[in-house]
JSON list of C-alpha atoms in Angstrom, two decimals:
[
{"chain": "I", "resi": 1, "resn": "MET", "atom": "CA", "xyz": [-41.37, -44.41, -39.76]},
{"chain": "I", "resi": 2, "resn": "ASN", "atom": "CA", "xyz": [-41.68, -44.84, -36.06]},
{"chain": "I", "resi": 3, "resn": "ARG", "atom": "CA", "xyz": [-40.44, -41.82, -34.13]},
{"chain": "I", "resi": 4, "resn": "SER", "atom": "CA", "xyz": [-39.71, -42.24, -30.51]},
{"chain": "I", "resi": 5, "resn": "PRO", "atom": "CA", "xyz": [-41.89, -40.29, -28.04]},
{"chain": "I", "resi": 6, "resn": "VAL", "atom": "CA", "xyz": [-38.73, -38.96, -26.42]},
{"chain": "I", "resi": 7, "resn": "ARG", "atom": "CA", "xyz": [-37.67, -37.39, -29.70]},
{"chain": "I", "resi": 8, "resn": "HIS", "atom": "CA", "xyz": [-41.07, -35.64, -30.01]},
{"chain": "I", "resi": 9, "resn": "LEU", "atom": "CA", "xyz": [-40.78, -34.35, -26.44]},
{"chain": "I", "resi": 10, "resn": "MET", "atom": "CA", "xyz": [-37.25, -33.06, -27.04]},
{"chain": "I", "resi": 11, "resn": "SER", "atom": "CA", "xyz": [-38.30, -31.28, -30.25]},
{"chain": "I", "resi": 12, "resn": "GLY", "atom": "CA", "xyz": [-41.28, -29.71, -28.50]},
{"chain": "I", "resi": 13, "resn": "ALA", "atom": "CA", "xyz": [-39.14, -28.61, -25.55]},
{"chain": "I", "resi": 14, "resn": "LEU", "atom": "CA", "xyz": [-36.62, -26.99, -27.90]},
{"chain": "I", "resi": 15, "resn": "VAL", "atom": "CA", "xyz": [-39.35, -25.07, -29.72]},
{"chain": "I", "resi": 16, "resn": "VAL", "atom": "CA", "xyz": [-40.94, -23.87, -26.47]},
{"chain": "I", "resi": 17, "resn": "GLY", "atom": "CA", "xyz": [-37.51, -22.90, -25.12]},
{"chain": "I", "resi": 18, "resn": "ALA", "atom": "CA", "xyz": [-36.62, -20.95, -28.25]},
{"chain": "I", "resi": 19, "resn": "VAL", "atom": "CA", "xyz": [-39.96, -19.10, -28.26]},
{"chain": "I", "resi": 20, "resn": "SER", "atom": "CA", "xyz": [-39.59, -18.26, -24.57]},
{"chain": "I", "resi": 21, "resn": "LEU", "atom": "CA", "xyz": [-36.07, -17.01, -25.10]},
{"chain": "I", "resi": 22, "resn": "LEU", "atom": "CA", "xyz": [-37.08, -14.85, -28.06]},
{"chain": "I", "resi": 23, "resn": "THR", "atom": "CA", "xyz": [-40.08, -13.48, -26.20]},
{"chain": "I", "resi": 24, "resn": "GLY", "atom": "CA", "xyz": [-37.84, -12.49, -23.31]},
{"chain": "I", "resi": 25, "resn": "CYS", "atom": "CA", "xyz": [-35.42, -10.77, -25.66]},
{"chain": "I", "resi": 26, "resn": "VAL", "atom": "CA", "xyz": [-38.17, -8.76, -27.32]},
{"chain": "I", "resi": 27, "resn": "ASN", "atom": "CA", "xyz": [-39.93, -7.68, -24.14]},
{"chain": "I", "resi": 28, "resn": "ALA", "atom": "CA", "xyz": [-36.96, -6.93, -21.87]},
{"chain": "I", "resi": 29, "resn": "PRO", "atom": "CA", "xyz": [-35.63, -3.83, -23.71]},
{"chain": "I", "resi": 30, "resn": "THR", "atom": "CA", "xyz": [-39.12, -2.32, -23.96]},
{"chain": "I", "resi": 31, "resn": "VAL", "atom": "CA", "xyz": [-39.64, -2.72, -20.23]},
{"chain": "I", "resi": 32, "resn": "ASP", "atom": "CA", "xyz": [-36.23, -1.18, -19.54]},
{"chain": "I", "resi": 33, "resn": "VAL", "atom": "CA", "xyz": [-36.94, 1.83, -21.76]},
{"chain": "I", "resi": 34, "resn": "LEU", "atom": "CA", "xyz": [-40.34, 2.39, -20.19]},
{"chain": "I", "resi": 35, "resn": "ASP", "atom": "CA", "xyz": [-38.81, 2.11, -16.70]},
{"chain": "I", "resi": 36, "resn": "SER", "atom": "CA", "xyz": [-36.18, 4.75, -17.48]},
{"chain": "I", "resi": 37, "resn": "GLY", "atom": "CA", "xyz": [-36.62, 8.47, -17.84]},
{"chain": "I", "resi": 38, "resn": "GLU", "atom": "CA", "xyz": [-39.22, 10.59, -16.08]},
{"chain": "I", "resi": 39, "resn": "PRO", "atom": "CA", "xyz": [-42.96, 9.93, -16.34]},
{"chain": "I", "resi": 40, "resn": "ALA", "atom": "CA", "xyz": [-44.34, 12.57, -18.67]},
{"chain": "I", "resi": 41, "resn": "ARG", "atom": "CA", "xyz": [-47.38, 13.70, -20.59]},
{"chain": "I", "resi": 42, "resn": "LEU", "atom": "CA", "xyz": [-47.04, 13.51, -24.33]},
{"chain": "I", "resi": 43, "resn": "PRO", "atom": "CA", "xyz": [-46.91, 16.95, -25.94]},
{"chain": "I", "resi": 44, "resn": "ALA", "atom": "CA", "xyz": [-50.22, 18.60, -26.83]},
{"chain": "I", "resi": 45, "resn": "SER", "atom": "CA", "xyz": [-49.09, 18.61, -30.46]},
{"chain": "I", "resi": 46, "resn": "VAL", "atom": "CA", "xyz": [-49.44, 14.79, -30.68]},
{"chain": "I", "resi": 47, "resn": "THR", "atom": "CA", "xyz": [-52.39, 14.13, -32.99]},
{"chain": "I", "resi": 48, "resn": "SER", "atom": "CA", "xyz": [-55.45, 12.06, -32.10]},
{"chain": "I", "resi": 49, "resn": "ASP", "atom": "CA", "xyz": [-54.40, 9.48, -34.73]},
{"chain": "I", "resi": 50, "resn": "GLN", "atom": "CA", "xyz": [-51.01, 9.16, -33.04]},
{"chain": "I", "resi": 51, "resn": "LEU", "atom": "CA", "xyz": [-52.63, 8.87, -29.60]},
{"chain": "I", "resi": 52, "resn": "GLU", "atom": "CA", "xyz": [-54.72, 5.92, -30.79]},
{"chain": "I", "resi": 53, "resn": "THR", "atom": "CA", "xyz": [-51.54, 3.88, -31.35]},
{"chain": "I", "resi": 54, "resn": "VAL", "atom": "CA", "xyz": [-50.11, 4.33, -27.84]},
{"chain": "I", "resi": 55, "resn": "VAL", "atom": "CA", "xyz": [-50.91, 3.94, -24.15]},
{"chain": "I", "resi": 56, "resn": "PRO", "atom": "CA", "xyz": [-50.47, 7.61, -23.12]},
{"chain": "I", "resi": 57, "resn": "ASP", "atom": "CA", "xyz": [-50.14, 6.89, -19.37]},
{"chain": "I", "resi": 58, "resn": "THR", "atom": "CA", "xyz": [-46.88, 5.01, -20.05]},
{"chain": "I", "resi": 59, "resn": "ALA", "atom": "CA", "xyz": [-45.06, 7.98, -21.64]},
{"chain": "I", "resi": 60, "resn": "ARG", "atom": "CA", "xyz": [-41.52, 8.70, -20.47]},
{"chain": "I", "resi": 61, "resn": "LEU", "atom": "CA", "xyz": [-39.44, 11.77, -21.18]},
{"chain": "I", "resi": 62, "resn": "ILE", "atom": "CA", "xyz": [-36.12, 10.52, -22.54]},
{"chain": "I", "resi": 63, "resn": "GLY", "atom": "CA", "xyz": [-34.60, 13.98, -22.82]},
{"chain": "I", "resi": 64, "resn": "GLU", "atom": "CA", "xyz": [-33.78, 16.88, -25.10]},
{"chain": "I", "resi": 65, "resn": "ASP", "atom": "CA", "xyz": [-30.98, 17.22, -27.64]},
{"chain": "I", "resi": 66, "resn": "SER", "atom": "CA", "xyz": [-28.69, 20.22, -28.13]},
{"chain": "I", "resi": 67, "resn": "ASP", "atom": "CA", "xyz": [-31.02, 21.60, -30.83]},
{"chain": "I", "resi": 68, "resn": "GLY", "atom": "CA", "xyz": [-34.09, 21.61, -28.57]},
{"chain": "I", "resi": 69, "resn": "HIS", "atom": "CA", "xyz": [-35.88, 18.49, -29.88]},
{"chain": "I", "resi": 70, "resn": "THR", "atom": "CA", "xyz": [-37.67, 16.58, -27.11]},
{"chain": "I", "resi": 71, "resn": "PHE", "atom": "CA", "xyz": [-37.83, 12.79, -27.12]},
{"chain": "I", "resi": 72, "resn": "TYR", "atom": "CA", "xyz": [-40.38, 10.48, -25.50]},
{"chain": "I", "resi": 73, "resn": "ALA", "atom": "CA", "xyz": [-40.82, 6.71, -25.27]},
{"chain": "I", "resi": 74, "resn": "VAL", "atom": "CA", "xyz": [-44.32, 5.31, -24.85]},
{"chain": "I", "resi": 75, "resn": "GLU", "atom": "CA", "xyz": [-45.85, 1.85, -24.92]},
{"chain": "I", "resi": 76, "resn": "ALA", "atom": "CA", "xyz": [-47.62, 0.95, -28.15]},
{"chain": "I", "resi": 77, "resn": "SER", "atom": "CA", "xyz": [-51.29, 0.01, -27.87]},
{"chain": "I", "resi": 78, "resn": "GLY", "atom": "CA", "xyz": [-52.39, -3.64, -27.93]},
{"chain": "I", "resi": 79, "resn": "GLU", "atom": "CA", "xyz": [-52.86, -3.76, -31.69]},
{"chain": "I", "resi": 80, "resn": "ALA", "atom": "CA", "xyz": [-49.16, -3.10, -32.20]},
{"chain": "I", "resi": 81, "resn": "GLY", "atom": "CA", "xyz": [-48.20, -6.42, -30.56]},
{"chain": "I", "resi": 82, "resn": "PRO", "atom": "CA", "xyz": [-46.16, -7.42, -27.52]},
{"chain": "I", "resi": 83, "resn": "GLY", "atom": "CA", "xyz": [-42.78, -5.84, -26.93]},
{"chain": "I", "resi": 84, "resn": "ARG", "atom": "CA", "xyz": [-43.60, -2.75, -28.96]},
{"chain": "I", "resi": 85, "resn": "VAL", "atom": "CA", "xyz": [-42.66, 0.77, -28.01]},
{"chain": "I", "resi": 86, "resn": "CYS", "atom": "CA", "xyz": [-43.03, 4.13, -29.76]},
{"chain": "I", "resi": 87, "resn": "LEU", "atom": "CA", "xyz": [-40.43, 6.86, -30.07]},
{"chain": "I", "resi": 88, "resn": "VAL", "atom": "CA", "xyz": [-41.85, 10.39, -30.30]},
{"chain": "I", "resi": 89, "resn": "ILE", "atom": "CA", "xyz": [-39.84, 13.43, -31.42]},
{"chain": "I", "resi": 90, "resn": "ASP", "atom": "CA", "xyz": [-41.32, 16.84, -30.66]},
{"chain": "I", "resi": 91, "resn": "GLY", "atom": "CA", "xyz": [-39.94, 20.15, -31.89]},
{"chain": "I", "resi": 92, "resn": "VAL", "atom": "CA", "xyz": [-39.35, 19.16, -35.51]},
{"chain": "I", "resi": 93, "resn": "GLU", "atom": "CA", "xyz": [-40.86, 21.29, -38.27]},
{"chain": "I", "resi": 94, "resn": "HIS", "atom": "CA", "xyz": [-43.39, 18.68, -39.42]},
{"chain": "I", "resi": 95, "resn": "GLY", "atom": "CA", "xyz": [-43.88, 17.07, -36.01]},
{"chain": "I", "resi": 96, "resn": "PRO", "atom": "CA", "xyz": [-44.34, 15.57, -33.76]},
{"chain": "I", "resi": 97, "resn": "VAL", "atom": "CA", "xyz": [-42.96, 12.49, -35.47]},
{"chain": "I", "resi": 98, "resn": "MET", "atom": "CA", "xyz": [-43.59, 9.02, -34.11]},
{"chain": "I", "resi": 99, "resn": "ALA", "atom": "CA", "xyz": [-42.48, 5.49, -35.00]},
{"chain": "I", "resi": 100, "resn": "CYS", "atom": "CA", "xyz": [-43.52, 2.29, -33.24]},
{"chain": "I", "resi": 101, "resn": "GLY", "atom": "CA", "xyz": [-42.15, -1.22, -33.29]},
{"chain": "I", "resi": 102, "resn": "ALA", "atom": "CA", "xyz": [-39.78, -3.62, -31.67]},
{"chain": "I", "resi": 103, "resn": "MET", "atom": "CA", "xyz": [-36.43, -2.11, -30.77]},
{"chain": "I", "resi": 104, "resn": "PRO", "atom": "CA", "xyz": [-34.31, -0.84, -32.35]},
{"chain": "I", "resi": 105, "resn": "ILE", "atom": "CA", "xyz": [-36.52, 1.97, -33.64]},
{"chain": "I", "resi": 106, "resn": "GLU", "atom": "CA", "xyz": [-35.29, 4.75, -35.94]},
{"chain": "I", "resi": 107, "resn": "VAL", "atom": "CA", "xyz": [-37.12, 7.97, -36.72]},
{"chain": "I", "resi": 108, "resn": "GLU", "atom": "CA", "xyz": [-35.93, 10.59, -39.19]},
{"chain": "I", "resi": 109, "resn": "SER", "atom": "CA", "xyz": [-37.51, 13.93, -39.99]},
{"chain": "I", "resi": 110, "resn": "ASP", "atom": "CA", "xyz": [-36.37, 17.44, -40.86]},
{"chain": "I", "resi": 111, "resn": "GLY", "atom": "CA", "xyz": [-32.67, 16.58, -40.58]},
{"chain": "I", "resi": 112, "resn": "VAL", "atom": "CA", "xyz": [-32.96, 14.79, -37.23]},
{"chain": "I", "resi": 113, "resn": "ARG", "atom": "CA", "xyz": [-32.40, 11.03, -37.03]},
{"chain": "I", "resi": 114, "resn": "ALA", "atom": "CA", "xyz": [-32.92, 9.29, -33.70]},
{"chain": "I", "resi": 115, "resn": "ARG", "atom": "CA", "xyz": [-32.30, 5.65, -32.81]},
{"chain": "I", "resi": 116, "resn": "LEU", "atom": "CA", "xyz": [-33.84, 4.03, -29.73]},
{"chain": "I", "resi": 117, "resn": "SER", "atom": "CA", "xyz": [-31.88, 0.87, -28.99]},
{"chain": "I", "resi": 118, "resn": "VAL", "atom": "CA", "xyz": [-30.19, -1.23, -26.33]},
{"chain": "I", "resi": 119, "resn": "GLU", "atom": "CA", "xyz": [-27.36, -1.98, -28.77]},
{"chain": "I", "resi": 120, "resn": "VAL", "atom": "CA", "xyz": [-23.94, -0.60, -27.98]},
{"chain": "I", "resi": 121, "resn": "VAL", "atom": "CA", "xyz": [-23.10, 2.35, -30.24]},
{"chain": "I", "resi": 122, "resn": "PRO", "atom": "CA", "xyz": [-19.64, 3.96, -30.30]},
{"chain": "I", "resi": 123, "resn": "GLU", "atom": "CA", "xyz": [-19.46, 6.98, -28.00]},
{"chain": "I", "resi": 124, "resn": "ASP", "atom": "CA", "xyz": [-18.43, 9.31, -30.83]},
{"chain": "I", "resi": 125, "resn": "SER", "atom": "CA", "xyz": [-21.48, 8.36, -32.89]},
{"chain": "I", "resi": 126, "resn": "GLY", "atom": "CA", "xyz": [-24.25, 10.89, -32.42]},
{"chain": "I", "resi": 127, "resn": "GLU", "atom": "CA", "xyz": [-25.46, 12.65, -29.29]},
{"chain": "I", "resi": 128, "resn": "LYS", "atom": "CA", "xyz": [-26.40, 10.27, -26.47]},
{"chain": "I", "resi": 129, "resn": "ILE", "atom": "CA", "xyz": [-29.59, 11.16, -24.60]},
{"chain": "I", "resi": 130, "resn": "GLY", "atom": "CA", "xyz": [-30.54, 8.96, -21.65]},
{"chain": "I", "resi": 131, "resn": "GLU", "atom": "CA", "xyz": [-29.59, 5.30, -21.63]},
{"chain": "I", "resi": 132, "resn": "TYR", "atom": "CA", "xyz": [-31.10, 4.16, -24.92]},
{"chain": "I", "resi": 133, "resn": "LEU", "atom": "CA", "xyz": [-31.23, 7.06, -27.39]},
{"chain": "I", "resi": 134, "resn": "ARG", "atom": "CA", "xyz": [-28.74, 8.36, -29.95]},
{"chain": "I", "resi": 135, "resn": "VAL", "atom": "CA", "xyz": [-29.54, 11.43, -32.03]},
{"chain": "I", "resi": 136, "resn": "PHE", "atom": "CA", "xyz": [-27.75, 12.24, -35.27]},
{"chain": "I", "resi": 137, "resn": "LEU", "atom": "CA", "xyz": [-28.12, 15.83, -36.48]}
]
């Protein structure tokens, strides 16, 4: 089989284009989340193990729900991979609770479920806090 060099170039260009597009999709929401909200210090109740998985200087206060739980977004440390963010919930009985990953991220503890996402969610679904967070009590 003799494949044409043009065909190889086209295949390579498609792969590079697809990877670039996917990389952009993964990283864009994280950047948006970490550019929103107020810069904040993570709560003192965050454990040393939890602190090792994040870049504390990037923490943002997303807001507080009607039950007094406080929500933060923070960049995940380098080991977590590119485009990763962590959602921290403070004020829960067994907290603070934290989950890291690519968005969307869901955390559930002590009857509180929070979803950090850029996806459109119906307005009557949960309590909206900031631009990217929905809380379901």
